[in-house]
Protein backbone atom coordinates (compact mmCIF):
# COMPACT_ATOMS: atom_id res chain seq x y z
CA MET A 1 -52.52 14.47 79.92
CA ARG A 2 -55.99 15.82 80.16
CA LYS A 3 -58.53 14.50 82.65
CA SER A 4 -55.96 13.17 85.07
CA ARG A 5 -56.32 13.35 88.82
CA LEU A 6 -52.55 13.38 89.22
CA SER A 7 -50.88 16.70 89.93
CA GLN A 8 -48.88 18.29 87.15
CA TYR A 9 -45.69 17.61 89.12
CA LYS A 10 -46.45 13.86 89.36
CA GLN A 11 -47.40 13.70 85.69
CA ASN A 12 -44.13 15.35 84.68
CA LYS A 13 -42.16 13.05 86.96
CA LEU A 14 -43.87 9.96 85.48
CA ILE A 15 -43.13 11.17 81.95
CA GLU A 16 -39.51 11.78 82.92
CA LEU A 17 -39.19 8.26 84.33
CA PHE A 18 -40.97 6.79 81.29
CA VAL A 19 -38.45 8.43 78.97
CA ALA A 20 -35.59 7.24 81.20
CA GLY A 21 -36.80 3.65 80.76
CA ALA A 22 -37.87 2.98 84.34
CA THR A 23 -40.44 0.31 85.03
CA ALA A 24 -43.91 1.31 86.17
CA ARG A 25 -43.29 -0.25 89.58
CA THR A 26 -40.10 1.76 90.10
CA ALA A 27 -41.79 4.93 88.88
CA ALA A 28 -44.71 4.35 91.24
CA GLU A 29 -42.37 4.07 94.22
CA LEU A 30 -40.42 7.20 93.26
CA VAL A 31 -43.49 9.36 92.61
CA ASN A 32 -45.57 7.91 95.48
CA VAL A 33 -48.50 6.66 93.41
CA ASN A 34 -50.09 3.23 93.18
CA LYS A 35 -48.26 0.84 90.84
CA SER A 36 -51.42 0.26 88.81
CA THR A 37 -51.73 4.04 88.36
CA ALA A 38 -48.18 4.23 87.03
CA ALA A 39 -48.75 1.22 84.77
CA TYR A 40 -51.95 2.77 83.40
CA TYR A 41 -50.21 6.11 82.87
CA PHE A 42 -47.33 4.38 81.03
CA HIS A 43 -49.90 2.52 78.91
CA ARG A 44 -51.59 5.80 77.98
CA LEU A 45 -48.20 7.31 77.07
CA ARG A 46 -47.49 4.36 74.77
CA LEU A 47 -50.88 4.80 73.10
CA LEU A 48 -50.22 8.52 72.58
CA ILE A 49 -46.84 7.78 71.05
CA TYR A 50 -48.38 5.21 68.71
CA GLN A 51 -51.25 7.47 67.66
CA ASN A 52 -48.93 10.39 66.93
CA SER A 53 -46.23 8.36 65.21
CA SER A 54 -46.02 8.23 61.47
CA HIS A 55 -46.22 4.43 61.32
CA LEU A 56 -47.74 4.53 57.84
CA GLU A 57 -44.82 6.52 56.43
CA MET A 58 -42.64 4.76 53.85
CA PHE A 59 -38.84 4.85 54.09
CA ASP A 60 -36.62 6.05 51.25
CA GLY A 61 -32.92 6.67 50.69
CA GLU A 62 -30.48 4.44 52.56
CA VAL A 63 -32.29 1.78 54.58
CA GLU A 64 -31.03 -1.16 56.66
CA ALA A 65 -33.05 -4.37 56.95
CA ASP A 66 -32.28 -7.33 59.19
CA GLU A 67 -33.99 -10.00 61.24
CA SER A 68 -33.26 -10.86 64.87
CA TYR A 69 -34.36 -13.60 67.21
CA PHE A 70 -35.50 -12.95 70.77
CA GLY A 71 -35.91 -15.52 73.50
CA GLY A 72 -34.04 -17.45 76.14
CA ARG A 73 -30.83 -19.31 75.57
CA ARG A 74 -31.35 -22.97 74.67
CA LYS A 75 -29.82 -25.73 76.68
CA GLY A 76 -27.77 -28.37 74.90
CA LYS A 77 -26.47 -28.05 71.37
CA ARG A 78 -25.09 -24.65 70.38
CA GLY A 79 -25.54 -22.90 67.06
CA ARG A 80 -28.02 -20.52 65.48
CA GLY A 81 -30.84 -22.11 67.44
CA ALA A 82 -33.90 -20.17 66.32
CA ALA A 83 -36.26 -22.79 67.73
CA ASP A 84 -38.50 -21.46 70.51
CA LYS A 85 -37.48 -17.88 69.73
CA VAL A 86 -39.50 -14.99 68.34
CA ALA A 87 -38.34 -13.66 64.98
CA VAL A 88 -38.46 -9.88 64.61
CA PHE A 89 -37.80 -8.10 61.32
CA GLY A 90 -36.51 -4.55 61.52
CA ILE A 91 -36.17 -1.76 58.97
CA LEU A 92 -34.14 1.31 59.87
CA LYS A 93 -33.86 4.49 57.84
CA ARG A 94 -30.37 5.85 58.35
CA GLY A 95 -30.54 8.89 60.57
CA GLY A 96 -34.25 8.41 61.00
CA LYS A 97 -36.98 6.06 62.14
CA VAL A 98 -37.29 2.37 62.83
CA TYR A 99 -40.06 -0.09 61.93
CA THR A 100 -40.18 -3.53 63.54
CA VAL A 101 -42.64 -6.36 63.12
CA VAL A 102 -42.87 -9.87 64.56
CA ILE A 103 -42.60 -12.40 61.73
CA GLU A 104 -43.37 -16.08 61.51
CA ASN A 105 -40.11 -16.94 59.76
CA ALA A 106 -37.35 -15.27 57.74
CA LYS A 107 -38.42 -16.60 54.36
CA ARG A 108 -38.87 -14.56 51.21
CA GLU A 109 -42.67 -14.93 51.24
CA THR A 110 -42.81 -13.41 54.73
CA LEU A 111 -40.26 -10.60 54.37
CA PHE A 112 -41.06 -9.26 50.90
CA PRO A 113 -44.60 -7.95 51.68
CA VAL A 114 -43.22 -6.07 54.70
CA ILE A 115 -40.41 -4.59 52.60
CA THR A 116 -42.72 -3.46 49.80
CA LYS A 117 -45.13 -1.92 52.32
CA LYS A 118 -42.47 0.12 54.17
CA ILE A 119 -39.67 0.89 51.66
CA MET A 120 -40.00 3.08 48.57
CA PRO A 121 -38.76 1.61 45.28
CA ASP A 122 -35.30 2.84 44.17
CA SER A 123 -34.15 2.95 47.80
CA ILE A 124 -30.77 1.49 48.73
CA VAL A 125 -31.40 -1.46 51.05
CA TYR A 126 -28.45 -2.77 53.08
CA THR A 127 -28.92 -6.41 54.11
CA ASP A 128 -26.90 -9.44 55.06
CA CYS A 129 -26.55 -12.16 52.42
CA LEU A 130 -29.65 -14.11 53.42
CA SER A 131 -31.25 -15.66 50.34
CA SER A 132 -34.63 -14.18 51.31
CA TYR A 133 -33.36 -10.76 50.21
CA ASP A 134 -32.38 -11.89 46.67
CA VAL A 135 -35.79 -10.83 45.33
CA LEU A 136 -34.95 -7.17 46.06
CA ASP A 137 -32.61 -6.84 43.08
CA VAL A 138 -35.34 -7.65 40.56
CA SER A 139 -38.18 -5.72 42.19
CA GLY A 140 -37.15 -2.07 41.97
CA PHE A 141 -34.88 -1.86 45.02
CA SER A 142 -31.14 -1.35 45.00
CA GLN A 143 -29.90 -4.09 47.32
CA GLN A 144 -26.44 -3.88 48.86
CA CYS A 145 -25.66 -7.36 50.15
CA GLN A 146 -22.61 -7.22 52.39
CA SER A 147 -20.22 -10.05 53.15
CA CYS A 148 -19.28 -10.72 56.75
CA CYS A 149 -16.21 -8.44 56.80
CA ARG A 150 -18.15 -5.35 55.67
CA LEU A 151 -21.44 -6.38 57.26
CA ALA A 152 -20.67 -4.82 60.63
CA LEU A 153 -20.13 -1.41 59.04
CA HIS A 154 -23.31 -1.34 56.95
CA LEU A 155 -25.76 -2.95 59.38
CA ARG A 156 -24.38 -1.51 62.60
CA HIS A 157 -27.41 0.66 63.39
CA ILE A 158 -30.08 -2.04 63.05
CA ARG A 159 -27.92 -4.57 64.91
CA ARG A 160 -27.28 -2.08 67.71
CA LEU A 161 -31.05 -1.60 68.01
CA ALA A 162 -31.60 -5.37 68.20
CA LEU A 163 -28.98 -5.77 70.94
CA ALA A 164 -30.40 -2.90 72.97
CA SER A 165 -33.94 -4.25 72.59
CA ALA A 166 -32.88 -7.74 73.65
CA ARG A 167 -31.12 -6.34 76.70
CA ASP A 168 -34.19 -4.28 77.65
CA PHE A 169 -36.60 -7.19 77.14
CA ASN A 170 -34.49 -9.40 79.41
CA HIS A 171 -34.91 -6.94 82.26
CA HIS A 172 -38.37 -5.55 81.44
CA PRO A 173 -40.66 -8.21 79.93
CA VAL A 174 -43.45 -7.05 77.62
CA ALA A 175 -47.04 -8.11 78.25
CA MET A 176 -48.62 -10.20 75.49
CA GLN A 177 -51.21 -7.50 74.76
CA HIS A 178 -48.35 -5.21 73.67
CA ALA A 179 -46.34 -7.80 71.75
């Protein structure tokens, strides 16, 4: 990065640790910089990634869409238990990019504007059989609703992303300013 007082070696080492998924505190210890310096550098890297990403690009072709819930395990009664959890809706273009957004709930009125903003009409959208996705069939999308036995095959990429994200967030919490 330009205008940095860090040596090129330390910058490269911080980038390497950022890509490896290390925390800023761990990276600071390994590179021998202050932890706030490493945190600031990681923050600047995230901003660069966001500014250079094609987040306005629409997906076409085969696309997977699914919602996941993040948060701690509830005590008491077992079940779906989405109370006190954050709902995240994800869209994944097969062999390509991912778009995620925090949603208020998984209802049709919430999901459909996100889908129309990010997915081109005439795309094949693989979903689970949630009733919120029923509107896709009549709105220019080709929806492939999969029953439970075939669901794992068609939504494996987006589900794998959700599991990996949940695992990472358990070990590396995200500050509210980045949520």
